[in-house]
Tab-separated table of C-alpha atoms in Angstrom:
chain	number	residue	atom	x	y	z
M	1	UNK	CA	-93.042	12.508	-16.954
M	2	UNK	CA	-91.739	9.632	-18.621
M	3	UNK	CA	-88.483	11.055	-19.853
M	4	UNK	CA	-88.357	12.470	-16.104
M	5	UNK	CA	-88.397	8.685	-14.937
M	6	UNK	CA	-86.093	7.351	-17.606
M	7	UNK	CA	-83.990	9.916	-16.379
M	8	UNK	CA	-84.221	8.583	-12.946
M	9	UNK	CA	-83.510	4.975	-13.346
M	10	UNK	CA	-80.812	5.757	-15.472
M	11	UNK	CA	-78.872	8.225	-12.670
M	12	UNK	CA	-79.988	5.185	-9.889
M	13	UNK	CA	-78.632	2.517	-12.451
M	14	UNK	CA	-75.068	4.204	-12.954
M	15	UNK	CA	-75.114	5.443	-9.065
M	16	UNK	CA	-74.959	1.427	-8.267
M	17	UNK	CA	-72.471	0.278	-10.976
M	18	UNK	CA	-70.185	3.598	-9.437
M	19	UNK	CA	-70.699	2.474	-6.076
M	20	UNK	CA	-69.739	-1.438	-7.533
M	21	UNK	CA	-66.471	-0.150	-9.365
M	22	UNK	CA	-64.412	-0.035	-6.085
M	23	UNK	CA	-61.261	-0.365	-6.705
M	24	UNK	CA	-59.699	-4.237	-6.859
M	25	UNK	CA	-58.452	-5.631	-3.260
M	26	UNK	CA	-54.659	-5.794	-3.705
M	27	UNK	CA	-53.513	-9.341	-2.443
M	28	UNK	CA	-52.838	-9.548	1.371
M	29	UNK	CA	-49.421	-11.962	0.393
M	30	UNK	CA	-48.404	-9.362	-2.067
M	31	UNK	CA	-49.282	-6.581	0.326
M	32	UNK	CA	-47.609	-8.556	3.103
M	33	UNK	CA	-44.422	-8.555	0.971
M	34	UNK	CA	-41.685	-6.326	2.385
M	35	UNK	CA	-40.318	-5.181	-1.343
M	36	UNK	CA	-37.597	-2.745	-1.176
M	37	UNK	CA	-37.765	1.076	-2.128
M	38	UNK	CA	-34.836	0.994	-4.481
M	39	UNK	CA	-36.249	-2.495	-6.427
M	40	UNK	CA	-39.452	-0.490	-7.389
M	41	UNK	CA	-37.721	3.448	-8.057
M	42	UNK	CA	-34.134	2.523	-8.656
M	43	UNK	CA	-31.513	5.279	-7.803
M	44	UNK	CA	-30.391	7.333	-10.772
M	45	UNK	CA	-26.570	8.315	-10.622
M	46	UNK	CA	-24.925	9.801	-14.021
M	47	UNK	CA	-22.032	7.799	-13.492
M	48	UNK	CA	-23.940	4.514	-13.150
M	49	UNK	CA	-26.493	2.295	-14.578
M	50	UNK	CA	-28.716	0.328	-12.266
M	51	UNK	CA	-30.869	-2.648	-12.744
M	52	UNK	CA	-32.917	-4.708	-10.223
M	53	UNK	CA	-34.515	-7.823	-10.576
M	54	UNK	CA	-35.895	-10.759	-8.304
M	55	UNK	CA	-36.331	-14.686	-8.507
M	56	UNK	CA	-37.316	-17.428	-6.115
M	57	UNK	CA	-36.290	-20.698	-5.959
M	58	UNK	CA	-36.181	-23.685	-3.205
M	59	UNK	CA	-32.373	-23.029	-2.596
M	60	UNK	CA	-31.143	-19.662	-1.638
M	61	UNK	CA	-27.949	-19.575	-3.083
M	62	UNK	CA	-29.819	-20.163	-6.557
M	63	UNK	CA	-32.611	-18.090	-6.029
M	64	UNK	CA	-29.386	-15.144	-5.590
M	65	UNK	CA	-27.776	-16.527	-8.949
M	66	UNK	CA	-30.759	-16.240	-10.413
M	67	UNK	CA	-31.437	-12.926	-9.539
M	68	UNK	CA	-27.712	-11.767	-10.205
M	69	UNK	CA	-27.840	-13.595	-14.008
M	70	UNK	CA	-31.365	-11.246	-14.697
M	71	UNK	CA	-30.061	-7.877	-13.670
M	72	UNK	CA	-26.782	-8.497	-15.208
M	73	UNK	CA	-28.796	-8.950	-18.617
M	74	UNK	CA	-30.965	-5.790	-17.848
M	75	UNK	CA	-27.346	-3.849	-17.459
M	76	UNK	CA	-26.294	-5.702	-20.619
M	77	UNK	CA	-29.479	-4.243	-22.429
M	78	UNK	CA	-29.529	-0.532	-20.757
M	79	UNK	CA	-25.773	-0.590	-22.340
M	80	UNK	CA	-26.028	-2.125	-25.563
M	81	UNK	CA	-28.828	-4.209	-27.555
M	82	UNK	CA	-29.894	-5.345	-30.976
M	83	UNK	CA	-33.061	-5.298	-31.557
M	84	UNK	CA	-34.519	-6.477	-35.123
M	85	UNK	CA	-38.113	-6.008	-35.916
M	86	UNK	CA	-40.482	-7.043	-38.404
M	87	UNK	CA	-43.771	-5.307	-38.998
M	88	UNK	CA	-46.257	-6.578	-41.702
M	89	UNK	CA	-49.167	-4.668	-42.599
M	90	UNK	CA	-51.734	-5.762	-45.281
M	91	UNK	CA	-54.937	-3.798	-46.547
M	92	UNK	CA	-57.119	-4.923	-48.741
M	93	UNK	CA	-60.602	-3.067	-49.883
M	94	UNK	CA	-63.573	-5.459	-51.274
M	95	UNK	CA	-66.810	-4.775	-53.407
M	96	UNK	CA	-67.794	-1.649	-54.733
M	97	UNK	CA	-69.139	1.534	-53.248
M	98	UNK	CA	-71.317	1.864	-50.075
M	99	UNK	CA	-70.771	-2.412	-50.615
M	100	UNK	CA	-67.038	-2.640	-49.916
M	101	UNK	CA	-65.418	-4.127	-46.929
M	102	UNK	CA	-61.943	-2.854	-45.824
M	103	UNK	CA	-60.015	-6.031	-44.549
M	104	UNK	CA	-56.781	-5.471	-43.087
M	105	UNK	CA	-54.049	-7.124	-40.830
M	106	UNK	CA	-51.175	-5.791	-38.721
M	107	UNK	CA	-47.995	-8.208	-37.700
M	108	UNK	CA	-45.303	-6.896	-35.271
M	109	UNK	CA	-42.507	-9.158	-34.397
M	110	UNK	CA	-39.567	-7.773	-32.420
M	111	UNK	CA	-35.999	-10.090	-31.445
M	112	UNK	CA	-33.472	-8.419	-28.705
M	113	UNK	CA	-30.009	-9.908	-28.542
M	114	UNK	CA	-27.993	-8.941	-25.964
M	115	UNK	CA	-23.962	-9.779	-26.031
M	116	UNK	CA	-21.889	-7.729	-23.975
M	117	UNK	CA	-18.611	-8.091	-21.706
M	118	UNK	CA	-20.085	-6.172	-18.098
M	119	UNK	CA	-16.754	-5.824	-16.144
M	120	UNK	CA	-17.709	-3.991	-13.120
M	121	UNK	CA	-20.631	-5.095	-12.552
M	122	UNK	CA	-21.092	-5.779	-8.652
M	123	UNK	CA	-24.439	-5.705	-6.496
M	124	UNK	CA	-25.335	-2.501	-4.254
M	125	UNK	CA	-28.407	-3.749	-2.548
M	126	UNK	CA	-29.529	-7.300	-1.863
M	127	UNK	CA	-32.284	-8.702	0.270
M	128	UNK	CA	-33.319	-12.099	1.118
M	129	UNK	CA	-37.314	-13.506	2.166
M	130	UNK	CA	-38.776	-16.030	2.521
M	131	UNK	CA	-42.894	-16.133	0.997
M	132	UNK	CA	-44.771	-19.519	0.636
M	133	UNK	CA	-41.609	-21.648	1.874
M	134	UNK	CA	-39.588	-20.056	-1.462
M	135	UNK	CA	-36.501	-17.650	-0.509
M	136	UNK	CA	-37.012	-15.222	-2.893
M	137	UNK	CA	-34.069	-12.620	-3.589
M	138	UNK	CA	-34.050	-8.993	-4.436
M	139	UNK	CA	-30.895	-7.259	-5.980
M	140	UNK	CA	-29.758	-4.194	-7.095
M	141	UNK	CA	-26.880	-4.079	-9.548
M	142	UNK	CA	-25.013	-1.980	-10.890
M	143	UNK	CA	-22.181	-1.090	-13.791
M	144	UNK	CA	-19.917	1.755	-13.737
M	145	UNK	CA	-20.235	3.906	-16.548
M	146	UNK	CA	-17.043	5.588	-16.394
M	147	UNK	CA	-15.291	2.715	-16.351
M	148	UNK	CA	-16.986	0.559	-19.028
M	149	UNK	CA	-16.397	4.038	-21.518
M	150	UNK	CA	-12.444	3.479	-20.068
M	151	UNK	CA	-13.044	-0.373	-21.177
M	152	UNK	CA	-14.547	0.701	-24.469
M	153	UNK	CA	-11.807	2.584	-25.393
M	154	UNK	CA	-8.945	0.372	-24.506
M	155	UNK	CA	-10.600	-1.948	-26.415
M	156	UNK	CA	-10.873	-0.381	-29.429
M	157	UNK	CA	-7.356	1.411	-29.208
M	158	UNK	CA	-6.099	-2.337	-28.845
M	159	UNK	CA	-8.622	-3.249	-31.511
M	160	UNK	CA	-6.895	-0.243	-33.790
M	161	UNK	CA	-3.371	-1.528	-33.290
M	162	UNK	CA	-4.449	-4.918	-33.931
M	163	UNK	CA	-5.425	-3.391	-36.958
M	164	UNK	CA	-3.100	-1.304	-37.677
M	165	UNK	CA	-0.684	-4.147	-37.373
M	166	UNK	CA	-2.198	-6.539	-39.722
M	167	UNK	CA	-2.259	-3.879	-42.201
M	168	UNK	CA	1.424	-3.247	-42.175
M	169	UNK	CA	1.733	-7.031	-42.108
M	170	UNK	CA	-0.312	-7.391	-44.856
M	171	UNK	CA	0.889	-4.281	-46.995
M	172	UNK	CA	4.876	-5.721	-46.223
M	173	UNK	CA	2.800	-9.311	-47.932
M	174	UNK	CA	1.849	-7.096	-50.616
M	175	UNK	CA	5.237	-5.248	-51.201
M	176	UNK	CA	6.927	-8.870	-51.227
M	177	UNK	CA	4.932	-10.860	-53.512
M	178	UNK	CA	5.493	-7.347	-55.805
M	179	UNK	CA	9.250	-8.215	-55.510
M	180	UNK	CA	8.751	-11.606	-56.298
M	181	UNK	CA	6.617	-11.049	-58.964
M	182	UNK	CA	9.254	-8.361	-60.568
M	183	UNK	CA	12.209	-10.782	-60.423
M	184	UNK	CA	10.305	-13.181	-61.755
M	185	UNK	CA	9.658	-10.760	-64.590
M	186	UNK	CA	13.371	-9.875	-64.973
M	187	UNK	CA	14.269	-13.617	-65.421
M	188	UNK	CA	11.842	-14.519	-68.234
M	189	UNK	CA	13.111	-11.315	-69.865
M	190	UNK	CA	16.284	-12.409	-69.324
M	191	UNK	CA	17.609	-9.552	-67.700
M	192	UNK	CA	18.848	-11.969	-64.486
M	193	UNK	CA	19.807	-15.295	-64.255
């Protein structure tokens, strides 16, 4: 009988904390936000990369440069990063036997750099609110793949004859001071005056 009734205040107590786990209200201003389709599921297109991103500000004009300045870095990153990481891990076991304590500490640090030339770059989708007397901006960019491979590989066929140049430059530097060096040779020998 008792285990019966422990039974029973247990299935009433987790009844009321299911019926009290509704889920959270959303927020009627975020709700009342008209957010666009494509900020939230950008398009996908082989041939380019896409990136939205939104910002606010008192002026309109900035909260759009503002907006244009983040997406451009989130092209910059979908195309190229660095990314440098640090992890630290330490474990140390102290005492002896059924005793010892196992101390231990984790550290994860992580840097992204982003430096990139985006040529091409140009917005697709952009629209302007206002919420809680802001403007606040949404934009979609987006970067031409095709065309930023065509740009990688001008530059670094104009970055190969650069090279290329220098080299026979430097190797015509070489063959030169070799001349000079011979000569000199031949006069202290005396074979030329």
């Amino acid at each position: 009988m008792r285990i019966l009734s422990l039974f029973a205040l247990v299935l009433f107590v987790v009844s009321i904390m299911a019926c009290g786990s509704t889920p959270p209200e959303v927020d009627p201003e975020l709700e009342a936000l008209d957010i666009p389709v494509w900020f939230t599921s950008p398009p996908t297109d082989p041939n380019y990369l896409f990136e939205p991103s939104t910002a606010t500000s008192r002026d309109m004009q900035l909260a759009v440069d503002k907006c244009k300045t983040s997406a451009r870095t989130g092209l910059a990153e979908q195309y190229q990063v660095k990314v440098q990481g640090l992890k630290k891990r330490f474990r140390e076991e102290v005492g002896l036997n059924e005793d010892s304590e196992l101390l231990e500490s984790f550290t994860a640090v992580e840097k992204s750099v982003v430096s990139e030339v985006m040529n091409g770059t140009r917005v697709k989708e952009q629209k302007i609110s206002v919420e809680n007397g802001l403007f606040r901006a949404y934009i979609l960019m987006e970067y031409p793949i095709g065309k930023a491979n065509a740009l990688l590989m001008e530059k670094m066929k104009s970055n190969q004859n650069l090279y290329t140049r220098f080299r026979a430059s430097q190797a015509f530097e070489d063959l030169d001071k070799e001349m000079k060096d011979y000569e000199e040779f031949q006069k202290d020998q005396g074979m030329i005056r």
